[in-house]
Coordinates of C-alpha atoms and ligand atoms in Angstrom, one line a residue:
M1 CA 0.0 0.0 0.0
Q2 CA 2.7 2.4 1.1
S3 CA 5.0 1.5 -1.7
Q4 CA 2.1 1.9 -4.2
L5 CA 1.5 5.4 -2.8
H6 CA 5.2 6.1 -3.2
T7 CA 5.1 5.0 -6.8
N8 CA 2.0 7.1 -7.5
L9 CA 3.6 10.2 -6.0
H10 CA 6.9 9.6 -7.8
D11 CA 5.0 9.4 -11.1
I12 CA 3.0 12.5 -10.4
V13 CA 6.1 14.6 -9.8
R14 CA 8.0 13.0 -12.7
T15 CA 5.1 14.2 -14.9
L16 CA 5.2 17.7 -13.6
L17 CA 8.9 18.3 -14.0
P18 CA 9.2 18.8 -17.8
S19 CA 7.2 22.0 -17.6
V20 CA 8.9 23.4 -14.5
A21 CA 12.2 24.9 -15.7
D22 CA 13.9 24.8 -12.3
E23 CA 17.6 25.5 -11.9
K24 CA 17.7 24.8 -8.2
P25 CA 19.7 21.8 -7.0
Q26 CA 16.7 20.5 -5.1
T27 CA 12.9 20.7 -5.3
V28 CA 10.6 19.2 -2.7
V29 CA 6.9 18.5 -3.3
Q30 CA 4.9 17.6 -0.2
F31 CA 1.7 15.5 -0.5
T32 CA -1.0 14.9 2.1
V33 CA -3.5 12.2 1.5
R34 CA -6.2 13.5 3.7
D35 CA -8.5 10.5 4.2
Q36 CA -5.6 8.2 4.9
R37 CA -3.9 10.7 7.2
L38 CA -0.7 10.1 5.3
S39 CA 2.0 12.6 4.4
A40 CA 4.9 11.9 2.1
Y41 CA 7.2 14.1 0.0
V42 CA 9.1 13.8 -3.2
V43 CA 12.6 15.1 -3.4
V44 CA 14.1 16.0 -6.8
D45 CA 17.9 16.3 -6.7
R46 CA 19.6 17.9 -9.7
T47 CA 23.2 17.3 -10.7
E48 CA 25.1 17.7 -13.9
H49 CA 24.2 14.0 -14.6
G50 CA 20.5 14.7 -14.5
E51 CA 17.6 14.5 -12.0
T52 CA 16.9 11.8 -9.4
L53 CA 13.6 11.5 -7.5
R54 CA 13.1 9.8 -4.1
V55 CA 10.0 9.6 -2.0
E56 CA 10.1 9.9 1.8
D57 CA 7.3 9.5 4.4
G58 CA 6.3 12.3 6.7
K59 CA 6.5 16.1 6.5
H60 CA 9.3 18.1 5.0
G61 CA 10.2 21.3 6.8
R62 CA 10.4 23.6 3.7
P63 CA 8.6 22.1 0.7
D64 CA 8.5 24.1 -2.5
A65 CA 4.8 23.1 -3.0
S66 CA 2.2 21.2 -0.9
I67 CA -0.6 19.3 -2.6
F68 CA -3.6 17.8 -0.7
L69 CA -5.1 14.8 -2.4
S70 CA -7.6 12.1 -1.5
T71 CA -7.4 8.4 -2.2
A72 CA -10.1 9.0 -4.9
D73 CA -7.9 11.6 -6.5
L74 CA -5.0 9.2 -6.6
A75 CA -7.2 6.5 -8.1
D76 CA -8.5 9.0 -10.7
I77 CA -5.0 10.0 -11.7
A78 CA -4.0 6.3 -12.1
S79 CA -7.1 5.4 -14.1
L80 CA -8.3 8.6 -15.9
G81 CA -5.1 10.6 -15.9
C82 CA -6.8 13.5 -14.2
V83 CA -8.5 14.6 -10.9
R84 CA -12.2 15.4 -10.9
G85 CA -12.6 17.4 -7.7
P86 CA -11.0 20.6 -6.5
V87 CA -7.5 20.2 -5.2
S88 CA -6.0 22.4 -2.4
M89 CA -2.4 23.4 -3.2
T90 CA 0.0 26.0 -2.1
G91 CA 3.6 27.0 -3.0
S92 CA 5.7 27.5 -6.1
P93 CA 3.4 28.9 -8.9
P94 CA 5.2 27.0 -11.7
L95 CA 4.8 23.7 -9.9
L96 CA 1.1 24.4 -9.2
S97 CA 0.3 25.5 -12.7
S98 CA 2.1 22.4 -14.0
F99 CA -0.1 20.3 -11.8
R100 CA -3.2 22.1 -13.1
D101 CA -2.1 21.9 -16.7
R102 CA -1.3 18.2 -16.5
F103 CA -4.0 16.8 -14.2
M104 CA -6.8 19.4 -14.2
S105 CA -7.0 20.7 -17.8
I106 CA -8.7 19.3 -20.9
S107 CA -6.4 17.6 -23.4
P108 CA -6.6 18.1 -27.2
A109 CA -8.4 14.7 -27.4
G110 CA -11.0 16.0 -24.9
K111 CA -11.5 19.1 -27.0
A112 CA -12.1 17.0 -30.1
Q113 CA -14.5 14.8 -28.0
I114 CA -16.7 17.9 -27.2
E115 CA -16.7 19.0 -30.8
E116 CA -17.9 15.5 -31.7
I117 CA -20.6 15.2 -29.0
T118 CA -22.1 18.5 -30.1
R119 CA -22.3 17.6 -33.8
S120 CA -25.4 15.5 -33.3
Q121 CA -27.3 18.1 -31.2
V122 CA -30.2 19.8 -32.8
S123 CA -31.8 22.6 -30.9
A124 CA -32.7 26.2 -31.9
E125 CA -33.3 27.2 -28.4
V126 CA -31.6 27.1 -25.0
D127 CA -33.7 25.4 -22.3
R128 CA -34.8 27.5 -19.4
I129 CA -34.9 25.4 -16.2
S130 CA -35.7 25.8 -12.5
I131 CA -33.7 24.3 -9.7
A132 CA -37.0 23.1 -8.2
A133 CA -37.6 20.9 -11.2
I134 CA -34.3 19.2 -11.7
S135 CA -31.9 17.3 -9.4
P136 CA -28.2 17.9 -9.5
A137 CA -27.6 14.4 -10.9
D138 CA -30.1 15.1 -13.7
F139 CA -28.6 18.5 -14.5
I140 CA -25.1 16.9 -14.7
Q141 CA -26.3 14.2 -17.0
R142 CA -28.7 16.2 -19.3
Y143 CA -26.7 19.4 -19.6
A144 CA -23.1 19.2 -18.3
M145 CA -22.2 15.7 -19.6
A146 CA -24.1 16.3 -22.8
S147 CA -22.4 19.7 -23.3
R148 CA -25.8 21.5 -23.6
P149 CA -26.2 25.1 -22.4
A150 CA -29.1 26.0 -20.2
V151 CA -30.5 29.1 -18.4
I152 CA -31.3 28.5 -14.8
V153 CA -34.0 31.0 -13.9
D154 CA -34.1 30.8 -10.1
A155 CA -30.5 30.2 -8.9
M156 CA -29.8 33.4 -7.1
P157 CA -31.7 33.6 -3.8
K158 CA -29.2 35.9 -2.1
R159 CA -29.3 38.4 -5.0
D160 CA -33.1 38.2 -5.1
A161 CA -33.4 38.9 -1.3
S162 CA -31.0 41.9 -1.6
P163 CA -31.0 43.2 -5.2
W164 CA -28.0 45.2 -6.4
T165 CA -28.3 48.7 -8.0
I166 CA -25.7 50.9 -9.5
E167 CA -25.8 53.1 -6.3
R168 CA -25.3 50.1 -4.1
I169 CA -22.4 48.8 -6.2
R170 CA -20.8 52.3 -6.0
S171 CA -21.1 52.5 -2.2
E172 CA -20.4 48.9 -1.2
L173 CA -18.0 47.7 -3.9
G174 CA -16.6 51.0 -5.2
D175 CA -13.1 50.5 -3.7
A176 CA -12.4 47.4 -5.7
S177 CA -9.8 48.2 -8.4
V178 CA -10.7 47.2 -11.9
E179 CA -8.9 46.9 -15.2
V180 CA -11.0 48.6 -17.9
R181 CA -10.8 47.7 -21.6
T182 CA -10.7 50.9 -23.6
G183 CA -10.2 51.9 -27.3
N184 CA -11.3 49.4 -29.9
Y185 CA -11.0 46.4 -27.6
V186 CA -13.3 44.2 -29.7
A187 CA -10.8 44.4 -32.6
D188 CA -7.7 44.2 -30.3
I189 CA -8.9 41.7 -27.7
Y190 CA -6.2 39.4 -26.3
K191 CA -3.6 41.3 -28.4
E192 CA -0.8 43.3 -27.0
T193 CA -2.3 46.3 -28.6
M194 CA -5.5 46.1 -26.5
Q195 CA -5.6 49.3 -24.4
T196 CA -6.6 49.0 -20.7
K197 CA -6.5 51.3 -17.7
E198 CA -6.6 50.7 -13.9
L199 CA -9.3 52.5 -12.0
R200 CA -11.3 52.2 -8.8
L201 CA -14.7 50.7 -9.6
A202 CA -16.4 53.9 -8.2
E203 CA -14.3 56.0 -10.6
Y204 CA -15.2 53.8 -13.5
L205 CA -18.9 54.0 -12.7
A206 CA -18.7 57.8 -12.4
S207 CA -17.0 58.2 -15.8
H208 CA -18.5 55.4 -17.9
G209 CA -21.0 53.4 -15.9
D210 CA -24.3 54.8 -17.0
G211 CA -25.6 56.1 -20.2
L212 CA -27.3 54.3 -23.1
A213 CA -25.6 52.6 -26.0
D214 CA -24.8 55.0 -28.7
S215 CA -24.9 53.2 -32.0
A216 CA -23.0 56.0 -33.7
Q217 CA -19.9 55.4 -31.6
A218 CA -16.9 54.1 -33.5
T219 CA -15.5 52.3 -30.5
P220 CA -17.4 50.2 -27.9
R221 CA -17.9 51.7 -24.5
P222 CA -15.1 51.1 -22.0
Y223 CA -15.7 47.8 -20.2
A224 CA -14.6 46.7 -16.7
A225 CA -14.3 43.2 -17.9
S226 CA -12.9 39.9 -16.6
N227 CA -11.7 41.1 -13.2
G228 CA -10.9 38.6 -10.5
V229 CA -13.7 38.6 -7.8
P230 CA -12.2 39.9 -4.5
W231 CA -12.3 37.2 -1.8
D232 CA -14.8 39.0 0.4
W233 CA -17.4 39.1 -2.4
H234 CA -17.6 35.3 -2.1
L235 CA -19.5 35.8 1.2
W236 CA -22.5 37.2 -0.6
L237 CA -22.3 35.7 -4.0
D238 CA -24.8 33.0 -5.1
Y239 CA -22.7 30.1 -6.2
P240 CA -24.0 28.0 -9.1
P241 CA -26.4 25.3 -8.2
F242 CA -26.0 21.6 -9.0
V243 CA -22.2 21.5 -8.6
P244 CA -19.9 21.3 -5.5
E245 CA -19.1 24.7 -4.1
G246 CA -15.4 23.8 -4.0
L247 CA -15.3 24.0 -7.8
C248 CA -16.6 27.6 -7.9
Q249 CA -13.9 29.8 -6.6
Y250 CA -12.4 30.9 -9.9
A251 CA -14.8 33.8 -10.5
K252 CA -14.6 37.0 -12.5
F253 CA -16.8 40.0 -12.6
W254 CA -18.0 42.2 -15.5
I255 CA -19.5 45.7 -15.1
G256 CA -20.5 48.1 -17.8
P257 CA -23.2 50.1 -19.5
A258 CA -25.3 49.1 -22.4
G259 CA -23.2 48.5 -25.5
T260 CA -20.2 46.8 -23.7
T261 CA -19.3 43.7 -25.5
T262 CA -17.1 40.6 -25.3
P263 CA -16.6 39.4 -28.8
L264 CA -16.9 35.7 -30.0
H265 CA -14.5 33.4 -28.1
R266 CA -14.6 30.1 -26.2
D267 CA -13.2 28.9 -22.9
W268 CA -12.2 25.3 -22.2
L269 CA -13.8 25.2 -18.7
D270 CA -17.4 24.7 -17.9
N271 CA -18.8 28.0 -16.8
F272 CA -21.8 29.6 -15.1
L273 CA -22.5 33.3 -16.1
S274 CA -24.6 34.9 -13.4
Q275 CA -26.5 38.1 -14.0
L276 CA -26.8 40.3 -10.9
V277 CA -28.0 43.5 -12.6
G278 CA -29.4 44.3 -16.0
T279 CA -29.7 42.2 -19.2
K280 CA -27.3 40.6 -21.6
R281 CA -27.9 39.3 -25.1
I282 CA -25.7 36.3 -25.9
A283 CA -25.0 34.5 -29.2
L284 CA -23.9 30.9 -28.7
V285 CA -22.2 28.8 -31.4
S286 CA -21.8 25.1 -31.0
P287 CA -18.2 23.7 -30.6
H288 CA -18.5 21.5 -33.7
H289 CA -18.7 24.6 -35.9
A290 CA -15.0 25.4 -35.0
P291 CA -13.7 24.7 -38.5
L292 CA -16.0 27.4 -39.9
L293 CA -14.8 30.0 -37.5
S294 CA -11.0 29.4 -37.7
P295 CA -10.5 30.2 -34.0
R296 CA -7.2 31.8 -33.0
V297 CA -5.7 29.9 -30.0
I298 CA -4.8 32.5 -27.3
H299 CA -3.7 29.8 -24.8
A300 CA -4.7 26.2 -24.0
G301 CA -7.9 27.4 -22.3
L302 CA -9.0 30.2 -24.7
D303 CA -9.7 30.5 -28.4
S304 CA -10.8 33.8 -30.0
C305 CA -13.0 34.5 -33.1
N306 CA -13.4 38.2 -32.7
T307 CA -13.6 38.9 -36.4
V308 CA -16.8 36.9 -36.6
D309 CA -20.0 38.7 -35.7
P310 CA -22.8 36.3 -35.0
F311 CA -25.3 39.2 -34.5
E312 CA -24.7 40.3 -38.1
P313 CA -26.9 38.1 -40.3
Q314 CA -25.0 39.3 -43.4
H315 CA -21.7 38.1 -42.0
Q316 CA -20.4 35.4 -44.3
V317 CA -20.1 32.8 -41.6
T318 CA -23.2 33.6 -39.5
S319 CA -25.7 31.9 -41.7
T320 CA -23.8 28.6 -41.6
C321 CA -22.8 28.5 -37.9
D322 CA -26.4 28.5 -36.7
P323 CA -26.0 30.9 -33.7
V324 CA -28.5 30.4 -30.9
F325 CA -29.5 33.6 -29.1
V326 CA -30.2 33.9 -25.4
T327 CA -31.4 36.8 -23.3
L328 CA -30.0 36.6 -19.8
N329 CA -32.0 38.6 -17.2
A330 CA -31.1 39.7 -13.7
G331 CA -31.4 36.8 -11.4
E332 CA -30.6 34.2 -14.1
M333 CA -27.5 32.1 -14.7
L334 CA -26.4 30.7 -18.0
F335 CA -24.7 27.3 -17.9
L336 CA -22.1 27.6 -20.6
P337 CA -20.3 24.3 -21.3
A338 CA -16.6 24.3 -22.1
G339 CA -15.9 24.8 -25.8
W340 CA -19.1 26.7 -26.7
F341 CA -18.4 30.0 -28.6
H342 CA -20.1 33.0 -27.1
D343 CA -20.4 36.7 -28.0
V344 CA -21.8 38.7 -25.1
R345 CA -23.5 42.1 -25.3
S346 CA -24.9 44.2 -22.5
T347 CA -28.3 45.6 -23.4
S348 CA -28.6 47.8 -20.3
F349 CA -26.2 48.7 -17.4
S350 CA -25.0 45.2 -16.4
F351 CA -23.2 43.5 -13.5
S352 CA -22.3 39.9 -14.0
V353 CA -20.1 37.3 -12.3
N354 CA -18.9 34.2 -14.0
F355 CA -17.7 31.0 -12.3
F356 CA -15.3 28.8 -14.2
L357 CA -15.5 25.3 -12.7
M358 CA -12.1 24.1 -11.5
R359 CA -12.3 20.7 -13.1
I360 CA -12.0 19.0 -16.4
P361 CA -15.3 19.6 -18.3
Y362 CA -18.0 17.2 -17.3
A363 CA -18.6 16.2 -20.9
V364 CA -15.1 14.7 -20.9
C365 CA -14.7 13.6 -17.4
P366 CA -17.8 12.4 -15.6
P367 CA -18.4 13.2 -11.9
D368 CA -17.5 10.8 -9.1
W369 CA -21.1 10.2 -8.2
T370 CA -20.1 9.2 -4.7
T371 CA -18.9 12.7 -3.9
L372 CA -21.2 14.8 -6.1
L373 CA -23.8 15.6 -3.6
Ligands
LIG26 O1 -20.1 38.9 -19.8 C1 -19.3 39.1 -20.6 O2 -19.1 40.1 -21.2 C2 -18.4 37.9 -21.0 C3 -18.5 36.7 -20.1 C4 -17.7 35.6 -20.6 O3 -17.1 35.6 -21.7 C5 -17.6 34.4 -19.9 O4 -18.3 34.2 -18.9 O5 -16.9 33.5 -20.3

């Protein structure tokens, strides 16, 4: 048992090393297997002859990274090559990001699998569902594992009990600092040329927050987009229903007036986009249409298609990629499965938070049903 554990930990660290360009003579990765109350660490020694790895029981005094796993995670790594649940980790960012890339990210084969699954779907509309009418297990099977988007109409009880307004955002959240996309960010998105500025949220709201979309404007309205949610906001946010809370901590917020836009792109994580204030109109394009859209790979988790406008019926691709349009109202959450292209437009002042699920997409890696609920 113990020696099997040593072999597993040795193999995990061996897998992490190629993407961690470490020049130090020694690296130590501490593991804790919570449910077995076991600790062991892997020591990597580097000499001019190469790297050697050894596994020791117990706790190391100064590990470079500490990773907390469970017996189920170790079994998943051995059988599926990935973990399905959230994993607590601290320490060296390159080691942790190597662990995420290797054991918690979708592979190229997984991406192809999602494109294949969605090829046979025929639906001109996105289902609107209620948490009262569907169990978590049904949601995971019908939507998450099938890579099918859905709007959940009643998933935000905290927001409903205490609605947000622009005034309340200004007074309670105004100190948060935000990066604001400016200039022609739709054309320049994800490029080095994209202009941004740092502001306090209250300053952004004062200078750009209200006002109506002006169709004559040459550039889109500045957008406080994709900012990491401050930790204290997690105290009042409504987390997505149906999935374990531990998966929901990678959250971003989006605030802007009517006319702010995120052009067509796709993320390779399952995602819930929750609408706290205002309304958004969203065009969705199925993953299997990727060949029509020629996406530009920004990084392993993000592809951009910002030159395709699915809201423009005359655009040469729009007629063939069958966009599905969704209106997301305050109090609703859109489940956006990994790999679905989306173009998002605010049709009023809007405040949204999105939650990327910290696991390999359900469509590729099913849940461990024993720990789902
Ligand atoms: O709300 C937006 O403008 C974009 C949201 C988005 O792209 C996402 O949730 O992945």
